CSV table of C-alpha atoms in Angstrom, one decimal:
chain,number,residue,atom,x,y,z
A,1,GLY,CA,-6.8,-14.0,8.4
A,2,GLN,CA,-3.7,-11.7,8.6
A,3,ASN,CA,-2.1,-9.8,11.3
A,4,ILE,CA,0.9,-7.5,10.9
A,5,ASP,CA,2.4,-5.4,13.7
A,6,GLN,CA,4.9,-2.6,13.6
A,7,PRO,CA,5.8,0.1,16.1
A,8,THR,CA,3.7,3.1,15.7
A,9,GLU,CA,6.5,5.7,16.0
A,10,MET,CA,10.3,5.8,16.2
A,11,THR,CA,12.7,8.7,16.4
A,12,ALA,CA,16.3,8.5,15.4
A,13,THR,CA,19.2,11.0,15.0
A,14,GLU,CA,20.7,12.0,11.7
A,15,GLY,CA,23.6,9.9,10.7
A,16,ALA,CA,22.5,7.0,12.9
A,17,ILE,CA,21.2,3.5,12.1
A,18,VAL,CA,17.5,2.6,12.9
A,19,GLN,CA,15.9,-0.9,12.7
A,20,ILE,CA,12.1,-1.1,12.2
A,21,ASN,CA,10.5,-4.4,13.1
A,22,CYS,CA,7.5,-6.1,11.5
A,23,THR,CA,5.9,-9.4,12.8
A,24,TYR,CA,3.1,-11.2,10.8
A,25,GLN,CA,0.9,-14.0,11.1
A,26,THR,CA,-0.6,-15.3,7.8
A,27,SER,CA,-1.4,-18.5,6.2
A,28,GLY,CA,0.3,-19.3,2.8
A,29,PHE,CA,3.2,-16.6,3.2
A,30,ASN,CA,4.6,-15.6,-0.3
A,31,GLY,CA,6.8,-12.6,0.3
A,32,LEU,CA,7.1,-9.5,2.4
A,33,PHE,CA,7.5,-6.0,1.0
A,34,TRP,CA,8.6,-2.7,2.6
A,35,TYR,CA,7.4,0.7,1.3
A,36,GLN,CA,8.2,4.2,2.2
A,37,GLN,CA,5.5,6.8,2.4
A,38,HIS,CA,5.9,10.5,2.9
A,39,ALA,CA,3.0,12.3,4.4
A,40,GLY,CA,0.1,12.6,1.9
A,41,GLU,CA,2.1,10.9,-0.8
A,42,ALA,CA,2.0,7.5,-2.6
A,43,PRO,CA,3.9,4.6,-1.1
A,44,THR,CA,7.1,3.8,-2.9
A,45,PHE,CA,8.8,0.4,-3.1
A,46,LEU,CA,11.9,-0.2,-1.0
A,47,SER,CA,12.5,-3.9,-0.7
A,48,TYR,CA,11.2,-7.5,-1.1
A,49,ASN,CA,12.0,-10.7,0.8
A,50,VAL,CA,10.7,-14.2,0.1
A,51,LEU,CA,13.6,-16.3,1.4
A,52,ASP,CA,15.2,-16.1,4.8
A,53,GLY,CA,18.0,-13.7,5.2
A,54,LEU,CA,19.3,-10.2,4.5
A,55,GLU,CA,18.8,-8.2,1.3
A,56,GLU,CA,20.9,-5.2,1.0
A,57,LYS,CA,20.3,-2.1,-1.2
A,58,GLY,CA,22.5,0.9,-0.6
A,59,ARG,CA,21.6,2.5,2.9
A,60,PHE,CA,18.6,0.2,3.2
A,61,SER,CA,18.6,-3.5,4.1
A,62,SER,CA,15.7,-5.8,4.9
A,63,PHE,CA,15.7,-9.1,6.8
A,64,LEU,CA,13.2,-12.0,6.8
A,65,SER,CA,12.8,-15.0,9.0
A,66,ARG,CA,9.8,-17.0,7.8
A,67,SER,CA,10.0,-19.4,10.8
A,68,LYS,CA,9.5,-16.5,13.2
A,69,GLY,CA,7.1,-14.4,11.1
A,70,TYR,CA,9.6,-11.6,11.4
A,71,SER,CA,11.2,-9.0,9.3
A,72,TYR,CA,13.0,-5.8,9.9
A,73,LEU,CA,14.0,-2.8,7.8
A,74,LEU,CA,17.5,-1.4,8.5
A,75,LEU,CA,18.3,2.2,7.6
A,76,LYS,CA,21.9,3.3,7.8
A,77,GLU,CA,23.4,6.9,7.7
A,78,LEU,CA,20.0,8.5,8.4
A,79,GLN,CA,19.2,11.6,6.5
A,80,MET,CA,16.4,14.2,7.2
A,81,LYS,CA,14.7,13.0,4.1
A,82,ASP,CA,14.1,9.6,5.6
A,83,SER,CA,11.5,11.0,7.9
A,84,ALA,CA,8.4,9.1,6.7
A,85,SER,CA,6.3,6.3,7.4
A,86,TYR,CA,7.6,2.7,6.7
A,87,LEU,CA,5.0,0.1,5.7
A,88,CYS,CA,5.4,-3.6,5.9
A,89,ALA,CA,3.1,-5.6,3.6
A,90,VAL,CA,2.7,-9.4,3.3
A,91,ARG,CA,1.8,-11.3,0.0
A,92,ARG,CA,0.0,-14.6,0.3
A,93,GLU,CA,0.6,-17.6,-1.7
A,94,THR,CA,-3.0,-18.4,-2.7
A,95,GLY,CA,-6.4,-16.9,-2.2
A,96,ALA,CA,-6.5,-13.2,-2.0
A,97,ASN,CA,-4.1,-11.6,-4.6
A,98,ASN,CA,-3.6,-8.3,-2.8
A,99,LEU,CA,-1.0,-7.1,-0.3
A,100,PHE,CA,-1.9,-6.8,3.4
A,101,PHE,CA,-0.3,-3.7,5.0
A,102,GLY,CA,0.5,-3.0,8.6
A,103,THR,CA,-0.3,0.3,10.0
A,104,GLY,CA,3.1,1.6,9.4
A,105,THR,CA,6.0,3.0,11.5
A,106,ARG,CA,6.3,6.8,11.4
A,107,LEU,CA,10.0,7.6,11.6
A,108,THR,CA,11.2,11.0,12.6
A,109,VAL,CA,14.8,11.9,12.0
A,110,ILE,CA,16.1,14.7,14.2
A,111,PRO,CA,19.4,16.7,13.8
B,1,ASP,CA,5.6,9.9,-12.3
B,2,SER,CA,4.7,6.3,-11.5
B,3,GLY,CA,2.6,5.9,-14.6
B,4,VAL,CA,-0.6,5.3,-12.5
B,5,THR,CA,-2.9,8.4,-12.8
B,6,GLN,CA,-5.6,9.2,-10.3
B,7,THR,CA,-8.0,12.1,-10.6
B,8,PRO,CA,-9.1,14.3,-9.0
B,9,LYS,CA,-6.2,14.9,-6.5
B,10,HIS,CA,-8.4,16.7,-4.1
B,11,LEU,CA,-12.2,16.4,-3.5
B,12,ILE,CA,-14.4,18.2,-0.9
B,13,THR,CA,-18.0,17.2,-0.6
B,14,ALA,CA,-20.8,17.2,1.8
B,15,THR,CA,-22.3,14.3,3.7
B,16,GLY,CA,-24.9,12.3,1.8
B,17,GLN,CA,-23.3,13.0,-1.6
B,18,ARG,CA,-21.8,10.7,-4.2
B,19,VAL,CA,-18.5,10.9,-5.8
B,20,THR,CA,-16.4,9.0,-8.4
B,21,LEU,CA,-12.7,8.6,-8.3
B,22,ARG,CA,-10.9,7.6,-11.3
B,23,CYS,CA,-7.7,5.5,-11.9
B,24,SER,CA,-5.7,4.8,-15.1
B,25,PRO,CA,-3.2,2.0,-14.6
B,26,ARG,CA,0.3,2.1,-15.8
B,27,SER,CA,0.5,1.2,-19.5
B,28,GLY,CA,0.3,-2.5,-20.1
B,29,ASP,CA,-1.0,-3.3,-16.5
B,30,LEU,CA,-4.2,-5.2,-16.5
B,31,SER,CA,-4.8,-5.3,-12.7
B,32,VAL,CA,-6.2,-2.4,-10.5
B,33,TYR,CA,-6.4,-2.4,-6.8
B,34,TRP,CA,-8.1,0.3,-4.6
B,35,TYR,CA,-7.0,1.1,-1.0
B,36,GLN,CA,-8.4,3.4,1.6
B,37,GLN,CA,-6.1,5.2,4.0
B,38,SER,CA,-7.7,7.1,6.9
B,39,LEU,CA,-5.7,9.3,9.2
B,40,ASP,CA,-3.3,7.2,11.2
B,41,GLN,CA,-4.5,4.1,9.7
B,42,GLY,CA,-2.9,1.5,7.4
B,43,LEU,CA,-3.7,1.0,3.8
B,44,GLN,CA,-6.9,-0.9,3.9
B,45,PHE,CA,-7.7,-3.1,0.8
B,46,LEU,CA,-11.1,-2.3,-0.8
B,47,ILE,CA,-11.3,-4.2,-4.2
B,48,GLN,CA,-9.2,-5.6,-7.1
B,49,TYR,CA,-10.1,-5.8,-10.8
B,50,TYR,CA,-8.2,-7.8,-13.4
B,51,ASN,CA,-8.9,-7.2,-17.0
B,52,GLY,CA,-12.3,-6.0,-16.4
B,53,GLU,CA,-13.4,-8.4,-14.0
B,54,GLU,CA,-13.7,-8.3,-10.1
B,55,ARG,CA,-11.0,-10.5,-8.8
B,56,ALA,CA,-10.9,-9.9,-5.0
B,57,LYS,CA,-13.0,-8.0,-2.4
B,58,GLY,CA,-11.8,-6.6,0.9
B,59,ASN,CA,-13.5,-4.5,3.5
B,60,ILE,CA,-15.5,-2.5,1.0
B,61,LEU,CA,-18.7,-0.9,2.2
B,62,GLU,CA,-22.0,-1.6,0.3
B,63,ARG,CA,-22.1,2.1,-0.1
B,64,PHE,CA,-19.1,1.8,-2.3
B,65,SER,CA,-18.7,0.2,-5.7
B,66,ALA,CA,-16.1,0.0,-8.6
B,67,GLN,CA,-15.7,-1.2,-11.9
B,68,GLN,CA,-13.0,-1.5,-14.6
B,69,PHE,CA,-13.7,-0.5,-18.1
B,70,PRO,CA,-12.5,-2.0,-21.4
B,71,ASP,CA,-9.6,0.5,-21.7
B,72,LEU,CA,-8.7,-0.9,-18.2
B,73,HIS,CA,-9.3,2.4,-16.3
B,74,SER,CA,-11.2,2.0,-13.2
B,75,GLU,CA,-13.5,4.0,-11.1
B,76,LEU,CA,-14.5,3.9,-7.5
B,77,ASN,CA,-17.9,5.2,-6.7
B,78,LEU,CA,-18.6,6.3,-3.1
B,79,SER,CA,-22.3,7.2,-2.2
B,80,SER,CA,-24.1,8.4,0.7
B,81,LEU,CA,-20.9,9.8,2.1
B,82,GLU,CA,-20.2,10.1,5.8
B,83,LEU,CA,-17.7,12.2,7.7
B,84,GLY,CA,-15.8,8.9,8.4
B,85,ASP,CA,-15.2,8.3,4.6
B,86,SER,CA,-12.7,11.2,4.6
B,87,ALA,CA,-9.5,9.5,3.7
B,88,LEU,CA,-6.8,9.1,1.0
B,89,TYR,CA,-7.9,6.7,-1.7
B,90,PHE,CA,-5.1,5.1,-3.5
B,91,CYS,CA,-5.1,3.0,-6.7
B,92,ALA,CA,-2.3,0.7,-7.6
B,93,SER,CA,-1.8,-1.4,-10.6
B,94,THR,CA,0.3,-4.6,-11.7
B,95,PRO,CA,0.8,-6.3,-15.0
B,96,TRP,CA,-1.0,-9.5,-14.0
B,97,GLY,CA,-3.4,-10.4,-11.2
B,98,ARG,CA,-0.8,-10.4,-8.4
B,99,PRO,CA,1.6,-8.2,-6.8
B,100,THR,CA,5.0,-8.6,-8.6
B,101,ASP,CA,8.2,-9.9,-7.1
B,102,ASN,CA,10.0,-6.9,-8.2
B,103,TYR,CA,8.1,-4.1,-6.6
B,104,GLY,CA,4.7,-5.3,-5.5
B,105,TYR,CA,2.5,-2.6,-6.8
B,106,THR,CA,2.8,0.7,-8.6
B,107,PHE,CA,0.8,3.2,-6.8
B,108,GLY,CA,-1.0,6.2,-8.0
B,109,SER,CA,-0.5,9.6,-6.2
B,110,GLY,CA,-4.0,9.2,-4.5
B,111,THR,CA,-7.2,11.3,-4.2
B,112,ARG,CA,-7.7,13.0,-0.9
B,113,LEU,CA,-11.5,13.0,-0.1
B,114,THR,CA,-12.8,15.3,2.5
B,115,VAL,CA,-16.4,15.0,3.6
B,116,VAL,CA,-17.8,18.0,5.4
């Protein structure tokens, strides 16, 4: 089976940096995705990691360590509009062809 | 607009009733995935179809069923509805049978089902 853990809630200040962690246990790992989801809306793609290391995309970066089953999403220069849930999802190499999602981390950005 | 269309956007119905949720995938996508998201819960995988055939099944209740039609749109049927079935139901699509490297899925905007 799969197990994906993320903190339930985080709060950070506008302009600051926040790191959202995700740990996973799965067989046949083949990639980790981060999505942003505003309340009541569809998830939107943020980043994808399949190899170890850091992927940077503007204010957002994502890191993966396959040996540790660990990823984080780094958000810099936080803006109020970044208040949302951040979902970590794992893709497996074989077997089920769907993504397995964590419960998400609800980030609140305060002035 | 993601290109994945879900209807209706909102649905309110009584316990014991049956409803049908509809999803049209992005143009050219062959695979459709259905997910349920209850309050404060993660996205729970229900079922996947690829080019008209069932490809994978998750924690889908026996009261729920789905199908994908020749024009590739999909319908999720929920019957004998219970209060606990109230949730957001998302449809997602991909070009082939697996989440892509570039973006994983393209999600629709969801159907919010309220059972009263």
